[in-house]
Amino acid sequence: MIMNGKKGIILGVANNKSIAYGIAKQCAAQGATIAFTYLNDSLKKRVEPIAAEFGSENLVYPCDVSNIDEIKQLVVSLQKDLGQIDFVVHSIAFAPKEGLCGRFVDISKSAFDIAMDVSVYSLIEITRHLKPLMSSECSVLTLSYLGGVKYIPNYNLMGVAKAALEMSVKYLAEDLGKDGIRVNAISAGPIKTLAAAGIGEFRFMLKWNEAHSPMKKNVTTDEVGKSGMYLLSDLSSAVTGEIHYVDAGYSIMGMPAVSFDENGKQKIAWGGGE
Ligand code: NAD
């Protein structure tokens, strides 16, 4: 199996709809040993049974990334329980509701600071603190979205956070490349998860992507998980600093495709049916 003998940590499982869960599932299926973290006590109850599903009941730790003491304690616990690690998944983002709807120009400084701290700085901080445990073939993976490079309605503050996250991936990749450590991101198409529920008009985003992606579908957490497993494994041993799109091709489209009705009249191929 591709991940046999690999040990790593996945931050960001909230439930079995999480992208992090999809990645865990594929890595576990390929033989990886996985440690999990949870944000708070109410999510602990959800994460523990998920960890047990992957034989990791003794590898579950608290980690609110805005709490430096919890990050430091996580490193101590991982060192004791796993020793060296071969992969790290950072599948974490948060922005206050006001940053995900309304006018971009109205975003407050406090909302901006929270989103950047939890969604961007945490990748840098987690990577720095876990670095002493990383093997010389360690792979770090984070999750981004097209809203970090193009305007997406309502994505607002998270778009700015994802832009910063994607550049952080590149700077981290350069910094750590000489130690054999790789850092990549998957830019996933929209998926209905807990975090996505906070984005205004998310159902419309799903419909739009399905109608206008080359593959005429939305992606699943299993599909993101398979690409994630590739980026975490030795299959991608010379890939670093990449933003890898797993979006049924949506990001290549410059304009909605057109189709023709039975009279040869051109119409926009919009899923709404006109
Ligand atoms: P999710 O809600 O399942 O996962 C988000 C996770 O972030 C949760 O586990 C939550 O506990 C964690 N989190 C939030 N604040 C935290 C903190 N302070 N400390 C530690 N953990 C914290 O949703 P998801 O969609 O699986 O999101 C995972 C990642 O994927 C995010 O970075 C998100 O932006 C990204 N992403 C999601 C989509 C989508 O459409 N769902 C698309 C592209 C990228």
mmCIF file of N, CA, C and O and ligand atoms in Angstrom, residues 11-15 17-20 38-39 43 63-66 90-94 118 142-145 155 158 162 165 186-196 199 202, ligand 1:
data_model
loop_
_atom_site.group_PDB
_atom_site.id
_atom_site.type_symbol
_atom_site.label_atom_id
_atom_site.label_comp_id
_atom_site.label_asym_id
_atom_site.label_seq_id
_atom_site.Cartn_x
_atom_site.Cartn_y
_atom_site.Cartn_z
ATOM 1 N N LEU A 11 -5.298 17.935 10.848
ATOM 2 C CA LEU A 11 -6.032 18.945 11.618
ATOM 3 C C LEU A 11 -7.198 19.429 10.767
ATOM 4 O O LEU A 11 -7.004 19.765 9.582
ATOM 5 N N GLY A 12 -8.394 19.428 11.339
ATOM 6 C CA GLY A 12 -9.521 20.004 10.611
ATOM 7 C C GLY A 12 -10.685 19.065 10.349
ATOM 8 O O GLY A 12 -11.589 19.410 9.596
ATOM 9 N N VAL A 13 -10.684 17.893 10.999
ATOM 10 C CA VAL A 13 -11.889 17.058 10.891
ATOM 11 C C VAL A 13 -12.924 17.616 11.877
ATOM 12 O O VAL A 13 -12.633 17.781 13.061
ATOM 13 N N ALA A 14 -14.109 17.941 11.359
ATOM 14 C CA ALA A 14 -15.208 18.351 12.237
ATOM 15 C C ALA A 14 -16.259 17.239 12.268
ATOM 16 O O ALA A 14 -16.876 16.971 13.290
ATOM 17 N N ASN A 15 -16.453 16.595 11.134
ATOM 18 C CA ASN A 15 -17.420 15.487 11.033
ATOM 19 C C ASN A 15 -17.088 14.695 9.755
ATOM 20 O O ASN A 15 -16.079 14.974 9.095
ATOM 21 N N LYS A 17 -18.332 14.836 6.950
ATOM 22 C CA LYS A 17 -18.504 15.618 5.708
ATOM 23 C C LYS A 17 -17.268 16.481 5.431
ATOM 24 O O LYS A 17 -17.149 17.095 4.380
ATOM 25 N N SER A 18 -16.368 16.557 6.410
ATOM 26 C CA SER A 18 -15.175 17.414 6.282
ATOM 27 C C SER A 18 -14.257 16.926 5.172
ATOM 28 O O SER A 18 -14.078 15.711 4.982
ATOM 29 N N ILE A 19 -13.620 17.874 4.482
ATOM 30 C CA ILE A 19 -12.611 17.507 3.484
ATOM 31 C C ILE A 19 -11.488 16.712 4.164
ATOM 32 O O ILE A 19 -10.974 15.734 3.610
ATOM 33 N N ALA A 20 -11.145 17.112 5.384
ATOM 34 C CA ALA A 20 -10.087 16.408 6.125
ATOM 35 C C ALA A 20 -10.455 14.933 6.335
ATOM 36 O O ALA A 20 -9.584 14.055 6.325
ATOM 37 N N TYR A 38 -9.011 18.143 17.423
ATOM 38 C CA TYR A 38 -10.361 18.733 17.437
ATOM 39 C C TYR A 38 -10.266 20.133 18.016
ATOM 40 O O TYR A 38 -9.369 20.437 18.816
ATOM 41 N N LEU A 39 -11.209 20.978 17.584
ATOM 42 C CA LEU A 39 -11.183 22.394 17.977
ATOM 43 C C LEU A 39 -11.637 22.616 19.416
ATOM 44 O O LEU A 39 -11.040 23.390 20.152
ATOM 45 N N LEU A 43 -16.799 19.396 19.422
ATOM 46 C CA LEU A 43 -16.301 18.652 18.249
ATOM 47 C C LEU A 43 -15.522 17.403 18.658
ATOM 48 O O LEU A 43 -15.451 16.435 17.900
ATOM 49 N N CYS A 63 -6.691 20.931 19.702
ATOM 50 C CA CYS A 63 -5.830 21.964 19.119
ATOM 51 C C CYS A 63 -6.659 23.074 18.483
ATOM 52 O O CYS A 63 -7.120 22.966 17.349
ATOM 53 N N ASP A 64 -6.856 24.132 19.254
ATOM 54 C CA ASP A 64 -7.392 25.372 18.703
ATOM 55 C C ASP A 64 -6.155 26.141 18.221
ATOM 56 O O ASP A 64 -5.299 26.498 19.036
ATOM 57 N N VAL A 65 -6.060 26.369 16.906
ATOM 58 C CA VAL A 65 -4.818 26.952 16.379
ATOM 59 C C VAL A 65 -4.605 28.402 16.811
ATOM 60 O O VAL A 65 -3.525 28.949 16.595
ATOM 61 N N SER A 66 -5.625 29.024 17.413
ATOM 62 C CA SER A 66 -5.394 30.378 17.917
ATOM 63 C C SER A 66 -4.882 30.335 19.365
ATOM 64 O O SER A 66 -4.707 31.384 19.983
ATOM 65 N N HIS A 90 -3.376 20.503 7.006
ATOM 66 C CA HIS A 90 -3.975 21.694 7.623
ATOM 67 C C HIS A 90 -5.247 21.979 6.827
ATOM 68 O O HIS A 90 -5.190 22.473 5.707
ATOM 69 N N SER A 91 -6.379 21.591 7.394
ATOM 70 C CA SER A 91 -7.659 21.748 6.681
ATOM 71 C C SER A 91 -8.568 22.614 7.543
ATOM 72 O O SER A 91 -9.636 22.178 7.977
ATOM 73 N N ILE A 92 -8.111 23.829 7.772
ATOM 74 C CA ILE A 92 -8.719 24.719 8.769
ATOM 75 C C ILE A 92 -8.961 26.099 8.176
ATOM 76 O O ILE A 92 -8.081 26.648 7.496
ATOM 77 N N ALA A 93 -10.122 26.629 8.402
ATOM 78 C CA ALA A 93 -10.390 28.012 8.015
ATOM 79 C C ALA A 93 -11.535 28.535 8.868
ATOM 80 O O ALA A 93 -12.421 27.772 9.271
ATOM 81 N N PHE A 94 -11.491 29.822 9.137
ATOM 82 C CA PHE A 94 -12.607 30.469 9.831
ATOM 83 C C PHE A 94 -12.600 31.949 9.541
ATOM 84 O O PHE A 94 -11.540 32.584 9.525
ATOM 85 N N VAL A 118 -6.574 32.504 11.973
ATOM 86 C CA VAL A 118 -7.003 31.092 11.992
ATOM 87 C C VAL A 118 -6.762 30.417 10.643
ATOM 88 O O VAL A 118 -6.372 29.249 10.588
ATOM 89 N N THR A 142 -2.329 21.938 2.592
ATOM 90 C CA THR A 142 -3.421 22.772 3.080
ATOM 91 C C THR A 142 -4.500 22.857 2.000
ATOM 92 O O THR A 142 -4.331 22.347 0.889
ATOM 93 N N LEU A 143 -5.617 23.489 2.351
ATOM 94 C CA LEU A 143 -6.770 23.550 1.448
ATOM 95 C C LEU A 143 -7.099 24.979 1.071
ATOM 96 O O LEU A 143 -7.226 25.841 1.947
ATOM 97 N N SER A 144 -7.236 25.204 -0.233
ATOM 98 C CA SER A 144 -7.581 26.542 -0.693
ATOM 99 C C SER A 144 -8.821 26.483 -1.589
ATOM 100 O O SER A 144 -9.448 25.430 -1.745
ATOM 101 N N TYR A 145 -9.154 27.646 -2.138
ATOM 102 C CA TYR A 145 -10.328 27.734 -3.019
ATOM 103 C C TYR A 145 -10.080 28.826 -4.055
ATOM 104 O O TYR A 145 -9.347 29.799 -3.807
ATOM 105 N N TYR A 155 -17.570 35.374 -1.004
ATOM 106 C CA TYR A 155 -16.383 34.735 -0.420
ATOM 107 C C TYR A 155 -15.498 35.782 0.279
ATOM 108 O O TYR A 155 -14.713 35.466 1.172
ATOM 109 N N MET A 158 -12.651 35.630 3.053
ATOM 110 C CA MET A 158 -11.952 34.348 2.918
ATOM 111 C C MET A 158 -11.141 34.311 1.625
ATOM 112 O O MET A 158 -10.122 33.615 1.552
ATOM 113 N N LYS A 162 -7.358 33.211 1.507
ATOM 114 C CA LYS A 162 -6.842 32.121 0.651
ATOM 115 C C LYS A 162 -5.695 32.623 -0.240
ATOM 116 O O LYS A 162 -4.757 31.863 -0.517
ATOM 117 N N LEU A 165 -2.852 32.504 1.984
ATOM 118 C CA LEU A 165 -2.511 31.096 2.262
ATOM 119 C C LEU A 165 -1.710 30.499 1.096
ATOM 120 O O LEU A 165 -0.711 29.808 1.304
ATOM 121 N N ILE A 186 -4.305 22.012 -2.069
ATOM 122 C CA ILE A 186 -5.342 21.627 -3.031
ATOM 123 C C ILE A 186 -6.356 22.754 -3.050
ATOM 124 O O ILE A 186 -6.820 23.204 -1.987
ATOM 125 N N SER A 187 -6.667 23.248 -4.243
ATOM 126 C CA SER A 187 -7.754 24.199 -4.387
ATOM 127 C C SER A 187 -8.974 23.381 -4.821
ATOM 128 O O SER A 187 -9.072 22.940 -5.966
ATOM 129 N N ALA A 188 -9.853 23.147 -3.850
ATOM 130 C CA ALA A 188 -10.990 22.247 -4.085
ATOM 131 C C ALA A 188 -12.194 23.017 -4.618
ATOM 132 O O ALA A 188 -12.400 24.185 -4.275
ATOM 133 N N GLY A 189 -12.983 22.343 -5.433
ATOM 134 C CA GLY A 189 -14.273 22.899 -5.833
ATOM 135 C C GLY A 189 -15.193 22.940 -4.624
ATOM 136 O O GLY A 189 -14.893 22.332 -3.588
ATOM 137 N N PRO A 190 -16.334 23.654 -4.722
ATOM 138 C CA PRO A 190 -17.213 23.771 -3.555
ATOM 139 C C PRO A 190 -17.830 22.431 -3.142
ATOM 140 O O PRO A 190 -18.235 21.643 -3.993
ATOM 141 N N ILE A 191 -17.857 22.208 -1.828
ATOM 142 C CA ILE A 191 -18.430 20.982 -1.253
ATOM 143 C C ILE A 191 -19.246 21.400 -0.033
ATOM 144 O O ILE A 191 -18.796 22.259 0.749
ATOM 145 N N LYS A 192 -20.419 20.773 0.157
ATOM 146 C CA LYS A 192 -21.272 21.145 1.281
ATOM 147 C C LYS A 192 -20.692 20.610 2.594
ATOM 148 O O LYS A 192 -20.799 19.412 2.883
ATOM 149 N N THR A 193 -20.041 21.468 3.349
ATOM 150 C CA THR A 193 -19.478 21.097 4.654
ATOM 151 C C THR A 193 -19.947 22.125 5.681
ATOM 152 O O THR A 193 -20.591 23.114 5.315
ATOM 153 N N LEU A 194 -19.548 21.908 6.925
ATOM 154 C CA LEU A 194 -19.899 22.852 7.992
ATOM 155 C C LEU A 194 -19.365 24.259 7.673
ATOM 156 O O LEU A 194 -20.086 25.250 7.764
ATOM 157 N N ALA A 195 -18.097 24.336 7.258
ATOM 158 C CA ALA A 195 -17.492 25.638 6.962
ATOM 159 C C ALA A 195 -18.202 26.311 5.786
ATOM 160 O O ALA A 195 -18.441 27.516 5.798
ATOM 161 N N ALA A 196 -18.567 25.519 4.772
ATOM 162 C CA ALA A 196 -19.207 26.075 3.573
ATOM 163 C C ALA A 196 -20.578 26.668 3.911
ATOM 164 O O ALA A 196 -21.025 27.615 3.261
ATOM 165 N N ILE A 199 -20.999 30.421 4.102
ATOM 166 C CA ILE A 199 -20.821 31.293 2.931
ATOM 167 C C ILE A 199 -22.188 31.598 2.309
ATOM 168 O O ILE A 199 -22.950 30.675 2.017
ATOM 169 N N PHE A 202 -24.421 29.659 -0.846
ATOM 170 C CA PHE A 202 -23.526 28.547 -1.186
ATOM 171 C C PHE A 202 -24.197 27.549 -2.140
ATOM 172 O O PHE A 202 -23.554 26.974 -3.018
HETATM 173 P P1 NAD B 1 -15.165 21.827 7.898
HETATM 174 O O1 NAD B 1 -16.062 22.745 8.664
HETATM 175 O O2 NAD B 1 -15.474 20.396 7.916
HETATM 176 O O3 NAD B 1 -13.650 22.020 8.351
HETATM 177 C C1 NAD B 1 -13.159 23.251 8.848
HETATM 178 C C2 NAD B 1 -12.359 22.900 10.087
HETATM 179 O O4 NAD B 1 -11.701 24.057 10.602
HETATM 180 C C3 NAD B 1 -13.237 22.333 11.216
HETATM 181 O O5 NAD B 1 -12.770 21.059 11.602
HETATM 182 C C4 NAD B 1 -13.043 23.336 12.336
HETATM 183 O O6 NAD B 1 -13.083 22.719 13.613
HETATM 184 C C5 NAD B 1 -11.656 23.855 11.996
HETATM 185 N N1 NAD B 1 -11.328 25.097 12.698
HETATM 186 C C6 NAD B 1 -11.960 26.306 12.607
HETATM 187 N N2 NAD B 1 -11.374 27.175 13.467
HETATM 188 C C7 NAD B 1 -10.355 26.505 14.070
HETATM 189 C C8 NAD B 1 -9.390 26.835 15.060
HETATM 190 N N3 NAD B 1 -9.339 28.063 15.626
HETATM 191 N N4 NAD B 1 -8.502 25.893 15.458
HETATM 192 C C9 NAD B 1 -8.537 24.645 14.935
HETATM 193 N N5 NAD B 1 -9.434 24.255 14.004
HETATM 194 C C10 NAD B 1 -10.337 25.180 13.593
HETATM 195 O O7 NAD B 1 -15.167 22.405 6.402
HETATM 196 P P2 NAD B 1 -14.266 22.047 5.130
HETATM 197 O O8 NAD B 1 -15.019 22.585 3.986
HETATM 198 O O9 NAD B 1 -13.849 20.637 5.164
HETATM 199 O O10 NAD B 1 -13.013 23.002 5.328
HETATM 200 C C11 NAD B 1 -11.678 22.539 5.346
HETATM 201 C C12 NAD B 1 -10.791 23.446 4.510
HETATM 202 O O11 NAD B 1 -11.165 23.303 3.145
HETATM 203 C C13 NAD B 1 -10.902 24.924 4.825
HETATM 204 O O12 NAD B 1 -9.620 25.516 4.723
HETATM 205 C C14 NAD B 1 -11.790 25.439 3.710
HETATM 206 O O13 NAD B 1 -11.611 26.818 3.451
HETATM 207 C C15 NAD B 1 -11.281 24.584 2.576
HETATM 208 N N6 NAD B 1 -12.120 24.517 1.382
HETATM 209 C C16 NAD B 1 -13.423 24.181 1.486
HETATM 210 C C17 NAD B 1 -14.207 24.124 0.349
HETATM 211 C C18 NAD B 1 -15.671 23.780 0.441
HETATM 212 O O14 NAD B 1 -16.416 24.123 -0.488
HETATM 213 N N7 NAD B 1 -16.130 23.111 1.475
HETATM 214 C C19 NAD B 1 -13.650 24.384 -0.917
HETATM 215 C C20 NAD B 1 -12.304 24.713 -0.990
HETATM 216 C C21 NAD B 1 -11.543 24.777 0.171
#
